[in-house]
Structure formats: structure tokens, C-alpha cells
PDB file of C-alpha atoms in Angstrom:
ATOM      1  CA  MET A   1       2.388 -19.170 -47.864  1.00  0.00           C
ATOM      2  CA  ASP A   2      -1.041 -17.631 -47.283  1.00  0.00           C
ATOM      3  CA  PHE A   3      -1.381 -18.204 -43.511  1.00  0.00           C
ATOM      4  CA  PRO A   4      -4.912 -16.690 -43.215  1.00  0.00           C
ATOM      5  CA  GLN A   5      -6.121 -19.071 -45.906  1.00  0.00           C
ATOM      6  CA  TYR A   6      -4.761 -22.118 -44.140  1.00  0.00           C
ATOM      7  CA  THR A   7      -5.992 -20.893 -40.794  1.00  0.00           C
ATOM      8  CA  GLY A   8      -9.456 -20.847 -42.362  1.00  0.00           C
ATOM      9  CA  ILE A   9      -8.905 -24.393 -43.553  1.00  0.00           C
ATOM     10  CA  LEU A  10      -8.031 -25.403 -40.020  1.00  0.00           C
ATOM     11  CA  PHE A  11     -11.204 -23.895 -38.521  1.00  0.00           C
ATOM     12  CA  SER A  12     -13.304 -25.534 -41.221  1.00  0.00           C
ATOM     13  CA  TYR A  13     -11.643 -28.843 -40.444  1.00  0.00           C
ATOM     14  CA  MET A  14     -12.217 -28.518 -36.722  1.00  0.00           C
ATOM     15  CA  LYS A  15     -15.967 -28.311 -37.294  1.00  0.00           C
ATOM     16  CA  LYS A  16     -16.089 -31.896 -38.467  1.00  0.00           C
ATOM     17  CA  THR A  17     -17.834 -34.452 -36.352  1.00  0.00           C
ATOM     18  CA  TYR A  18     -14.749 -35.994 -34.787  1.00  0.00           C
ATOM     19  CA  THR A  19     -13.951 -32.636 -33.140  1.00  0.00           C
ATOM     20  CA  SER A  20     -16.309 -33.453 -30.283  1.00  0.00           C
ATOM     21  CA  ILE A  21     -14.322 -36.630 -29.583  1.00  0.00           C
ATOM     22  CA  VAL A  22     -11.042 -34.738 -29.467  1.00  0.00           C
ATOM     23  CA  ALA A  23     -12.580 -32.095 -27.205  1.00  0.00           C
ATOM     24  CA  ALA A  24     -13.789 -34.779 -24.814  1.00  0.00           C
ATOM     25  CA  LEU A  25     -10.302 -36.270 -24.665  1.00  0.00           C
ATOM     26  CA  LEU A  26      -8.782 -32.870 -23.917  1.00  0.00           C
ATOM     27  CA  VAL A  27     -11.267 -32.179 -21.125  1.00  0.00           C
ATOM     28  CA  THR A  28     -10.441 -35.573 -19.656  1.00  0.00           C
ATOM     29  CA  ALA A  29      -6.721 -34.863 -19.949  1.00  0.00           C
ATOM     30  CA  PHE A  30      -6.903 -31.557 -18.089  1.00  0.00           C
ATOM     31  CA  THR A  31      -9.235 -33.009 -15.447  1.00  0.00           C
ATOM     32  CA  LEU A  32      -6.864 -35.845 -14.699  1.00  0.00           C
ATOM     33  CA  HIS A  33      -3.861 -33.566 -14.841  1.00  0.00           C
ATOM     34  CA  ALA A  34      -5.423 -31.288 -12.219  1.00  0.00           C
ATOM     35  CA  GLY A  35      -5.631 -34.162  -9.760  1.00  0.00           C
ATOM     36  CA  THR A  36      -7.370 -37.425  -9.044  1.00  0.00           C
ATOM     37  CA  PRO A  37     -10.287 -37.280  -6.581  1.00  0.00           C
ATOM     38  CA  VAL A  38      -9.948 -39.492  -3.515  1.00  0.00           C
ATOM     39  CA  LEU A  39     -13.069 -41.565  -2.837  1.00  0.00           C
ATOM     40  CA  ASP A  40     -11.823 -43.079   0.409  1.00  0.00           C
ATOM     41  CA  SER A  41      -8.598 -43.930   2.167  1.00  0.00           C
ATOM     42  CA  LYS A  42      -8.414 -47.312   0.449  1.00  0.00           C
ATOM     43  CA  THR A  43      -8.798 -45.977  -3.102  1.00  0.00           C
ATOM     44  CA  THR A  44      -5.689 -46.293  -5.248  1.00  0.00           C
ATOM     45  CA  SER A  45      -4.766 -43.214  -7.298  1.00  0.00           C
ATOM     46  CA  LEU A  46      -5.527 -43.484 -10.980  1.00  0.00           C
ATOM     47  CA  PRO A  47      -2.626 -43.251 -13.453  1.00  0.00           C
ATOM     48  CA  THR A  48      -1.904 -39.740 -14.669  1.00  0.00           C
ATOM     49  CA  LEU A  49      -2.906 -39.005 -18.260  1.00  0.00           C
ATOM     50  CA  GLY A  50      -0.339 -36.902 -20.090  1.00  0.00           C
ATOM     51  CA  GLY A  51       0.428 -35.872 -23.611  1.00  0.00           C
ATOM     52  CA  SER A  52       0.312 -32.932 -25.969  1.00  0.00           C
ATOM     53  CA  PHE A  53      -1.839 -31.312 -28.638  1.00  0.00           C
ATOM     54  CA  GLY A  54      -1.307 -28.572 -31.189  1.00  0.00           C
ATOM     55  CA  VAL A  55      -1.219 -27.565 -34.838  1.00  0.00           C
ATOM     56  CA  ASP A  56       1.675 -27.639 -37.314  1.00  0.00           C
ATOM     57  CA  ILE A  57       1.818 -25.868 -40.669  1.00  0.00           C
ATOM     58  CA  VAL A  58       4.198 -27.705 -42.999  1.00  0.00           C
ATOM     59  CA  SER A  59       5.327 -27.061 -46.574  1.00  0.00           C
ATOM     60  CA  GLY A  60       4.317 -30.596 -47.606  1.00  0.00           C
ATOM     61  CA  TYR A  61       4.113 -34.120 -46.266  1.00  0.00           C
ATOM     62  CA  THR A  62       6.513 -37.026 -46.759  1.00  0.00           C
ATOM     63  CA  PHE A  63       5.685 -40.460 -45.299  1.00  0.00           C
ATOM     64  CA  ASN A  64       8.557 -42.947 -45.040  1.00  0.00           C
ATOM     65  CA  GLY A  65      10.224 -41.294 -48.032  1.00  0.00           C
ATOM     66  CA  VAL A  66       7.077 -41.091 -50.198  1.00  0.00           C
ATOM     67  CA  GLN A  67       6.054 -37.513 -50.934  1.00  0.00           C
ATOM     68  CA  ILE A  68       2.302 -37.582 -50.256  1.00  0.00           C
ATOM     69  CA  GLU A  69       1.651 -33.842 -50.602  1.00  0.00           C
ATOM     70  CA  LYS A  70       3.812 -31.146 -52.204  1.00  0.00           C
ATOM     71  CA  GLY A  71       1.711 -28.154 -51.170  1.00  0.00           C
ATOM     72  CA  PRO A  72       1.309 -26.598 -47.693  1.00  0.00           C
ATOM     73  CA  THR A  73      -0.575 -28.718 -45.157  1.00  0.00           C
ATOM     74  CA  VAL A  74      -2.216 -27.938 -41.818  1.00  0.00           C
ATOM     75  CA  GLN A  75      -1.736 -30.764 -39.315  1.00  0.00           C
ATOM     76  CA  PRO A  76      -3.706 -30.759 -36.020  1.00  0.00           C
ATOM     77  CA  TYR A  77      -2.557 -33.515 -33.662  1.00  0.00           C
ATOM     78  CA  LEU A  78      -3.271 -35.084 -30.278  1.00  0.00           C
ATOM     79  CA  ASN A  79      -0.957 -37.380 -28.294  1.00  0.00           C
ATOM     80  CA  LEU A  80      -2.093 -39.235 -25.157  1.00  0.00           C
ATOM     81  CA  ASN A  81       0.069 -41.247 -22.785  1.00  0.00           C
ATOM     82  CA  VAL A  82      -0.922 -43.352 -19.750  1.00  0.00           C
ATOM     83  CA  PRO A  83       1.695 -45.014 -17.500  1.00  0.00           C
ATOM     84  CA  LEU A  84       1.057 -48.716 -16.866  1.00  0.00           C
ATOM     85  CA  ASP A  85       1.782 -50.673 -13.710  1.00  0.00           C
ATOM     86  CA  ILE A  86       3.512 -53.698 -15.228  1.00  0.00           C
ATOM     87  CA  GLN A  87       5.572 -56.179 -13.221  1.00  0.00           C
ATOM     88  CA  LEU A  88       7.286 -58.098 -15.985  1.00  0.00           C
ATOM     89  CA  GLY A  89      10.840 -59.384 -15.722  1.00  0.00           C
ATOM     90  CA  LEU A  90      13.399 -56.744 -16.653  1.00  0.00           C
ATOM     91  CA  ILE A  91      10.828 -54.079 -17.627  1.00  0.00           C
ATOM     92  CA  ASP A  92      11.445 -50.910 -15.586  1.00  0.00           C
ATOM     93  CA  SER A  93       8.423 -48.985 -16.825  1.00  0.00           C
ATOM     94  CA  ALA A  94       5.730 -49.074 -19.493  1.00  0.00           C
ATOM     95  CA  SER A  95       3.097 -46.776 -20.923  1.00  0.00           C
ATOM     96  CA  LEU A  96       0.146 -46.964 -23.289  1.00  0.00           C
ATOM     97  CA  PHE A  97       0.007 -44.274 -25.970  1.00  0.00           C
ATOM     98  CA  VAL A  98      -2.361 -43.046 -28.668  1.00  0.00           C
ATOM     99  CA  LYS A  99      -1.288 -40.582 -31.369  1.00  0.00           C
ATOM    100  CA  ALA A 100      -3.647 -38.991 -33.891  1.00  0.00           C
ATOM    101  CA  ARG A 101      -2.701 -36.539 -36.637  1.00  0.00           C
ATOM    102  CA  GLN A 102      -4.988 -35.090 -39.300  1.00  0.00           C
ATOM    103  CA  PHE A 103      -3.957 -33.424 -42.563  1.00  0.00           C
ATOM    104  CA  THR A 104      -5.775 -30.703 -44.481  1.00  0.00           C
ATOM    105  CA  THR A 105      -4.796 -28.934 -47.688  1.00  0.00           C
ATOM    106  CA  SER A 106      -6.497 -26.838 -50.329  1.00  0.00           C
ATOM    107  CA  ASN A 107      -5.200 -29.294 -52.949  1.00  0.00           C
ATOM    108  CA  ALA A 108      -7.202 -32.290 -51.698  1.00  0.00           C
ATOM    109  CA  PRO A 109      -9.274 -33.818 -54.534  1.00  0.00           C
ATOM    110  CA  LYS A 110     -12.622 -33.841 -52.686  1.00  0.00           C
ATOM    111  CA  GLY A 111     -12.222 -31.410 -49.809  1.00  0.00           C
ATOM    112  CA  ASP A 112      -9.701 -30.012 -47.366  1.00  0.00           C
ATOM    113  CA  TRP A 113      -9.276 -33.055 -45.092  1.00  0.00           C
ATOM    114  CA  PHE A 114      -7.205 -35.525 -47.110  1.00  0.00           C
ATOM    115  CA  ARG A 115      -5.467 -37.836 -44.614  1.00  0.00           C
ATOM    116  CA  SER A 116      -5.784 -39.229 -41.104  1.00  0.00           C
ATOM    117  CA  GLU A 117      -3.154 -41.213 -39.189  1.00  0.00           C
ATOM    118  CA  VAL A 118      -3.698 -42.957 -35.840  1.00  0.00           C
ATOM    119  CA  ALA A 119      -1.091 -45.007 -33.978  1.00  0.00           C
ATOM    120  CA  THR A 120      -1.470 -46.837 -30.679  1.00  0.00           C
ATOM    121  CA  GLY A 121       0.915 -49.083 -28.809  1.00  0.00           C
ATOM    122  CA  ILE A 122       2.923 -49.763 -25.681  1.00  0.00           C
ATOM    123  CA  ALA A 123       6.343 -48.342 -24.839  1.00  0.00           C
ATOM    124  CA  LEU A 124       8.452 -50.766 -22.791  1.00  0.00           C
ATOM    125  CA  ASN A 125      11.545 -49.363 -21.082  1.00  0.00           C
ATOM    126  CA  ILE A 126      14.597 -51.161 -19.734  1.00  0.00           C
ATOM    127  CA  GLY A 127      16.907 -48.457 -18.483  1.00  0.00           C
ATOM    128  CA  ALA A 128      17.773 -46.253 -21.467  1.00  0.00           C
ATOM    129  CA  LEU A 129      16.599 -48.933 -23.920  1.00  0.00           C
ATOM    130  CA  SER A 130      13.008 -48.914 -25.204  1.00  0.00           C
ATOM    131  CA  LEU A 131      10.925 -51.267 -27.338  1.00  0.00           C
ATOM    132  CA  THR A 132       7.712 -49.905 -28.851  1.00  0.00           C
ATOM    133  CA  PRO A 133       5.265 -52.237 -30.646  1.00  0.00           C
ATOM    134  CA  THR A 134       2.653 -50.137 -32.468  1.00  0.00           C
ATOM    135  CA  TYR A 135      -0.511 -50.535 -34.537  1.00  0.00           C
ATOM    136  CA  HIS A 136      -1.071 -48.003 -37.348  1.00  0.00           C
ATOM    137  CA  TYR A 137      -4.283 -47.009 -39.087  1.00  0.00           C
ATOM    138  CA  ILE A 138      -4.137 -44.660 -42.086  1.00  0.00           C
ATOM    139  CA  ASN A 139      -7.238 -43.392 -43.827  1.00  0.00           C
ATOM    140  CA  SER A 140      -8.117 -40.885 -46.533  1.00  0.00           C
ATOM    141  CA  PRO A 141     -11.533 -39.422 -45.631  1.00  0.00           C
ATOM    142  CA  ASN A 142     -12.021 -37.865 -49.063  1.00  0.00           C
ATOM    143  CA  GLY A 143     -10.792 -40.825 -51.056  1.00  0.00           C
ATOM    144  CA  SER A 144      -7.380 -39.494 -52.062  1.00  0.00           C
ATOM    145  CA  ALA A 145      -5.834 -42.920 -51.255  1.00  0.00           C
ATOM    146  CA  ASP A 146      -6.832 -46.338 -49.986  1.00  0.00           C
ATOM    147  CA  GLN A 147      -7.063 -47.244 -46.321  1.00  0.00           C
ATOM    148  CA  ALA A 148      -3.954 -48.908 -44.889  1.00  0.00           C
ATOM    149  CA  GLN A 149      -3.102 -50.730 -41.684  1.00  0.00           C
ATOM    150  CA  ALA A 150       0.259 -51.861 -40.343  1.00  0.00           C
ATOM    151  CA  VAL A 151       2.146 -52.983 -37.272  1.00  0.00           C
ATOM    152  CA  SER A 152       5.617 -51.836 -36.349  1.00  0.00           C
ATOM    153  CA  ALA A 153       8.302 -52.270 -33.723  1.00  0.00           C
ATOM    154  CA  THR A 154      10.942 -49.690 -32.808  1.00  0.00           C
ATOM    155  CA  LEU A 155      14.037 -50.350 -30.736  1.00  0.00           C
ATOM    156  CA  ALA A 156      15.674 -47.168 -29.428  1.00  0.00           C
ATOM    157  CA  TYR A 157      18.438 -46.169 -27.046  1.00  0.00           C
ATOM    158  CA  GLY A 158      18.168 -42.891 -25.167  1.00  0.00           C
ATOM    159  CA  GLY A 159      21.381 -43.045 -23.144  1.00  0.00           C
ATOM    160  CA  LYS A 160      24.608 -41.190 -23.785  1.00  0.00           C
ATOM    161  CA  LEU A 161      27.263 -42.678 -26.038  1.00  0.00           C
ATOM    162  CA  PHE A 162      30.890 -41.666 -26.518  1.00  0.00           C
ATOM    163  CA  GLY A 163      31.134 -39.581 -23.383  1.00  0.00           C
ATOM    164  CA  GLN A 164      28.408 -36.965 -23.058  1.00  0.00           C
ATOM    165  CA  LEU A 165      26.897 -37.226 -26.556  1.00  0.00           C
ATOM    166  CA  ALA A 166      23.328 -38.584 -26.781  1.00  0.00           C
ATOM    167  CA  LEU A 167      22.916 -39.931 -30.328  1.00  0.00           C
ATOM    168  CA  ASN A 168      19.462 -41.453 -29.648  1.00  0.00           C
ATOM    169  CA  PRO A 169      19.777 -44.242 -32.254  1.00  0.00           C
ATOM    170  CA  HIS A 170      16.734 -46.248 -33.329  1.00  0.00           C
ATOM    171  CA  ALA A 171      15.737 -49.050 -35.692  1.00  0.00           C
ATOM    172  CA  THR A 172      12.170 -49.625 -36.950  1.00  0.00           C
ATOM    173  CA  VAL A 173      10.411 -52.386 -38.873  1.00  0.00           C
ATOM    174  CA  PHE A 174       7.016 -51.398 -40.346  1.00  0.00           C
ATOM    175  CA  TYR A 175       4.947 -54.338 -41.680  1.00  0.00           C
ATOM    176  CA  GLY A 176       1.848 -53.642 -43.767  1.00  0.00           C
ATOM    177  CA  THR A 177      -1.186 -55.797 -42.972  1.00  0.00           C
ATOM    178  CA  GLN A 178      -3.812 -54.162 -45.205  1.00  0.00           C
ATOM    179  CA  GLY A 179      -3.526 -51.741 -48.099  1.00  0.00           C
ATOM    180  CA  ASN A 180      -0.274 -49.946 -48.839  1.00  0.00           C
ATOM    181  CA  ALA A 181       1.011 -47.038 -46.748  1.00  0.00           C
ATOM    182  CA  GLY A 182       3.730 -46.289 -49.306  1.00  0.00           C
ATOM    183  CA  ASN A 183       3.161 -46.120 -53.058  1.00  0.00           C
ATOM    184  CA  GLY A 184       3.671 -49.749 -54.082  1.00  0.00           C
ATOM    185  CA  LYS A 185       1.200 -52.433 -55.113  1.00  0.00           C
ATOM    186  CA  ASP A 186       1.403 -54.684 -52.040  1.00  0.00           C
ATOM    187  CA  ASN A 187       1.284 -54.307 -48.250  1.00  0.00           C
ATOM    188  CA  GLY A 188       5.052 -54.226 -48.123  1.00  0.00           C
ATOM    189  CA  VAL A 189       7.660 -53.942 -45.389  1.00  0.00           C
ATOM    190  CA  TYR A 190       9.561 -50.769 -44.502  1.00  0.00           C
ATOM    191  CA  TYR A 191      12.821 -50.571 -42.527  1.00  0.00           C
ATOM    192  CA  GLU A 192      14.360 -47.468 -40.974  1.00  0.00           C
ATOM    193  CA  VAL A 193      17.517 -46.708 -39.011  1.00  0.00           C
ATOM    194  CA  GLY A 194      18.567 -43.342 -37.725  1.00  0.00           C
ATOM    195  CA  VAL A 195      19.994 -41.138 -35.021  1.00  0.00           C
ATOM    196  CA  ALA A 196      18.732 -37.927 -33.461  1.00  0.00           C
ATOM    197  CA  PRO A 197      21.473 -36.124 -31.513  1.00  0.00           C
ATOM    198  CA  GLY A 198      19.979 -33.564 -29.161  1.00  0.00           C
ATOM    199  CA  PHE A 199      21.207 -30.583 -27.165  1.00  0.00           C
ATOM    200  CA  LYS A 200      19.889 -27.390 -25.595  1.00  0.00           C
ATOM    201  CA  ILE A 201      20.621 -23.771 -26.591  1.00  0.00           C
ATOM    202  CA  GLN A 202      19.372 -21.042 -24.222  1.00  0.00           C
ATOM    203  CA  GLY A 203      16.298 -23.024 -23.196  1.00  0.00           C
ATOM    204  CA  THR A 204      15.530 -24.357 -26.688  1.00  0.00           C
ATOM    205  CA  ASP A 205      15.735 -28.095 -27.317  1.00  0.00           C
ATOM    206  CA  VAL A 206      17.499 -28.768 -30.619  1.00  0.00           C
ATOM    207  CA  THR A 207      17.453 -32.143 -32.392  1.00  0.00           C
ATOM    208  CA  VAL A 208      19.347 -33.142 -35.537  1.00  0.00           C
ATOM    209  CA  PRO A 209      17.557 -36.223 -36.967  1.00  0.00           C
ATOM    210  CA  ILE A 210      19.255 -38.335 -39.649  1.00  0.00           C
ATOM    211  CA  ASN A 211      17.325 -41.292 -41.115  1.00  0.00           C
ATOM    212  CA  VAL A 212      17.699 -43.907 -43.856  1.00  0.00           C
ATOM    213  CA  GLY A 213      14.703 -45.863 -45.154  1.00  0.00           C
ATOM    214  CA  VAL A 214      14.624 -49.008 -47.290  1.00  0.00           C
ATOM    215  CA  ALA A 215      11.788 -51.403 -48.152  1.00  0.00           C
ATOM    216  CA  SER A 216      10.819 -54.796 -49.546  1.00  0.00           C
ATOM    217  CA  ASN A 217       7.759 -56.675 -50.831  1.00  0.00           C
ATOM    218  CA  ASN A 218       6.514 -53.773 -53.000  1.00  0.00           C
ATOM    219  CA  PHE A 219       6.160 -51.202 -50.227  1.00  0.00           C
ATOM    220  CA  TYR A 220       7.635 -48.738 -52.725  1.00  0.00           C
ATOM    221  CA  ALA A 221       6.595 -48.416 -56.361  1.00  0.00           C
ATOM    222  CA  ASN A 222       8.314 -50.853 -58.727  1.00  0.00           C
ATOM    223  CA  ASP A 223       9.530 -52.746 -55.647  1.00  0.00           C
ATOM    224  CA  GLN A 224      12.269 -50.170 -55.027  1.00  0.00           C
ATOM    225  CA  ARG A 225      14.567 -51.229 -52.209  1.00  0.00           C
ATOM    226  CA  TYR A 226      16.338 -47.995 -51.352  1.00  0.00           C
ATOM    227  CA  GLY A 227      13.887 -45.308 -50.320  1.00  0.00           C
ATOM    228  CA  TYR A 228      15.562 -42.193 -48.993  1.00  0.00           C
ATOM    229  CA  THR A 229      18.113 -40.516 -46.771  1.00  0.00           C
ATOM    230  CA  SER A 230      17.009 -37.507 -44.749  1.00  0.00           C
ATOM    231  CA  PHE A 231      18.653 -35.058 -42.406  1.00  0.00           C
ATOM    232  CA  GLY A 232      17.391 -31.920 -40.741  1.00  0.00           C
ATOM    233  CA  VAL A 233      17.020 -29.872 -37.602  1.00  0.00           C
ATOM    234  CA  ALA A 234      14.063 -29.512 -35.233  1.00  0.00           C
ATOM    235  CA  THR A 235      13.548 -27.134 -32.308  1.00  0.00           C
ATOM    236  CA  LYS A 236      11.161 -26.883 -29.368  1.00  0.00           C
ATOM    237  CA  THR A 237      11.063 -23.554 -27.515  1.00  0.00           C
ATOM    238  CA  PRO A 238       8.965 -22.853 -24.375  1.00  0.00           C
ATOM    239  CA  LEU A 239       6.676 -19.831 -24.765  1.00  0.00           C
ATOM    240  CA  LEU A 240       4.400 -19.998 -21.701  1.00  0.00           C
ATOM    241  CA  THR A 241       3.740 -22.621 -19.042  1.00  0.00           C
ATOM    242  CA  ASN A 242       3.313 -25.891 -20.994  1.00  0.00           C
ATOM    243  CA  VAL A 243       3.051 -23.951 -24.297  1.00  0.00           C
ATOM    244  CA  PHE A 244       5.799 -24.372 -26.877  1.00  0.00           C
ATOM    245  CA  LEU A 245       6.848 -23.371 -30.389  1.00  0.00           C
ATOM    246  CA  LYS A 246       8.115 -26.064 -32.762  1.00  0.00           C
ATOM    247  CA  THR A 247      10.104 -25.599 -35.969  1.00  0.00           C
ATOM    248  CA  SER A 248      11.621 -28.110 -38.368  1.00  0.00           C
ATOM    249  CA  ALA A 249      13.510 -28.281 -41.652  1.00  0.00           C
ATOM    250  CA  THR A 250      14.222 -31.635 -43.307  1.00  0.00           C
ATOM    251  CA  TYR A 251      15.999 -32.473 -46.550  1.00  0.00           C
ATOM    252  CA  PHE A 252      15.004 -35.699 -48.333  1.00  0.00           C
ATOM    253  CA  SER A 253      17.212 -37.389 -50.912  1.00  0.00           C
ATOM    254  CA  THR A 254      15.236 -40.018 -52.843  1.00  0.00           C
ATOM    255  CA  LYS A 255      15.306 -41.801 -56.188  1.00  0.00           C
ATOM    256  CA  GLU A 256      13.428 -40.761 -59.314  1.00  0.00           C
ATOM    257  CA  ALA A 257      11.564 -44.082 -59.319  1.00  0.00           C
ATOM    258  CA  LEU A 258      10.200 -43.366 -55.826  1.00  0.00           C
ATOM    259  CA  ASN A 259       9.068 -39.754 -56.218  1.00  0.00           C
ATOM    260  CA  SER A 260       8.766 -39.061 -59.912  1.00  0.00           C
ATOM    261  CA  GLY A 261      10.093 -35.637 -60.843  1.00  0.00           C
ATOM    262  CA  GLN A 262      10.956 -34.820 -57.234  1.00  0.00           C
ATOM    263  CA  THR A 263      14.037 -36.813 -56.286  1.00  0.00           C
ATOM    264  CA  ASN A 264      15.264 -34.339 -53.651  1.00  0.00           C
ATOM    265  CA  HIS A 265      13.119 -31.923 -51.670  1.00  0.00           C
ATOM    266  CA  TRP A 266      12.888 -29.855 -48.489  1.00  0.00           C
ATOM    267  CA  GLN A 267      10.071 -29.963 -45.961  1.00  0.00           C
ATOM    268  CA  ILE A 268       9.790 -26.980 -43.603  1.00  0.00           C
ATOM    269  CA  GLY A 269       7.309 -26.544 -40.774  1.00  0.00           C
ATOM    270  CA  ALA A 270       6.350 -24.611 -37.659  1.00  0.00           C
ATOM    271  CA  GLY A 271       3.650 -25.041 -35.048  1.00  0.00           C
ATOM    272  CA  ILE A 272       2.271 -24.248 -31.606  1.00  0.00           C
ATOM    273  CA  GLY A 273       1.642 -26.977 -29.055  1.00  0.00           C
ATOM    274  CA  VAL A 274       0.660 -27.593 -25.433  1.00  0.00           C
ATOM    275  CA  ASP A 275       2.033 -30.242 -23.067  1.00  0.00           C
ATOM    276  CA  PHE A 276      -0.204 -31.531 -20.280  1.00  0.00           C
TER     277      PHE A 276
END
């Protein structure tokens, strides 16, 4: 991989007009993280804004089993999270989140920036159980694919099972409302189940995600039902205060009808990020 070339792609991408919006969000994040000014003794503290931002370089891009890009991609991202004060029945805590990830590649048909994904929703927590309804917006700025919108719900369990082992199981339903986020001819519905056992090795967080995806209503081409099985390993290693290194390697097993000529493939990535 020619890292200088893709670094140049990244800087070119960052000059686009939406960069100013991202910069404003980052300034706001650090300002709030530093502390909330007190106007008077009766003023209630504002909720703390947290999240992360960074850049990943990945050998390709696979979305819900569909291989969108086979060549190297540069993926800047920004995640924001705001705790909510919700008094609702059994809900222990809740938070509003926004996640944005952009994709650039030298293989894009009309320029480097070929895909944009934004997701926003609310995470509701009841002990170790969480329910996350989410709205998704997917766009192709240079016309490499049609715009798509969807809503999803994920049920996950973050507690320990079978003694001290944390399997972190989850189940997701992804319902298309406009366009197609897969490669089928209709909005479609996508279903995913998986686990992500995690542990720590000398300060490095290690996760072993295993997922299975299936679909209905023409989410996949030719109305394929079975989509893929994937397994891999991901790491997060602290470098400096709030600065971390991420790595990942994922193997996808799919059907010929889903990804023509590329039934099985690896996706390998690395990146630098900052938590705030």
C-alpha cells in the first residue's frame, strides 16, 4: 500500500467544505470537555459531550456483507455522545449519539470521496442490557451509488456470561426506508447476530467479533437470503493520553451471488484516534 499517496488523498478530502463543520464540532467537544462555565449558583451543569475522532486506513470496505470497495480506503470519522437525563421506567441511563464516517479512494469514479455514512440515535441502558434505535443516512457524493436511508434497532448484552467470560452478544434489524444500502433492487431488510468476546493483554484491548448476516425483501442482489459469516480480531492500544492505535483483521465468507468473483475475502485496517 502506498501510504504517502493515501495520506495525500486524506488531506485533499479534508479541504472539502464540510471540514469546517467537523472542526466546529471538535472545538465544541474540547471546550465542553475542559469544563462547563458556571453562570450563577442556580445554573445546572450542562451534559458532558464525549466521543472520538480519527482516521483509519483499510484494505477495502464491506457493508453488511456487500463488498463496496476492493481497493485501499481512507476513512476519517467523528463520533459524538451526549448523556441524557431521562426518567423513564426501568431505564438506568440513556445517551444521544451521532456517528459520521467518510470514505475516500483513488478508485472512485468521479473523485476521491466516494461514500458518506451518518448514523444518529439513542442508546437506552437497563443494567448490562442496551437497546439502540438508530437512523442511518448513506450518500455517495460523487455518484458512485444511490442515496439510501434506513432505521435499525440493536439489542445487546454487555454483562459477563458463563463465569467471567464477556461474550457481548447482539442482534440487529436494519430496515431500509429509501434506496438500497446493500446491492439489491428494493429497500430491503437486513438481520445480524453476533458476539464480540473481549479481553485485555498488557494494556491492549482485544476483541474477537463473529457475525452472521441474512436479509429479505431484496436487500441483497437476486433476493439472496444468506449474506455472510465473518470473524476477526480488533485491537485498541493507548499511545498517549486519550490517543490510541487501532488495528483490525476480518475474514468474510459470502456467496458468489452476493459478491461476484469474490466469495471470500479479508479486510485489514489500522488507524489513529483520539478519545475526548
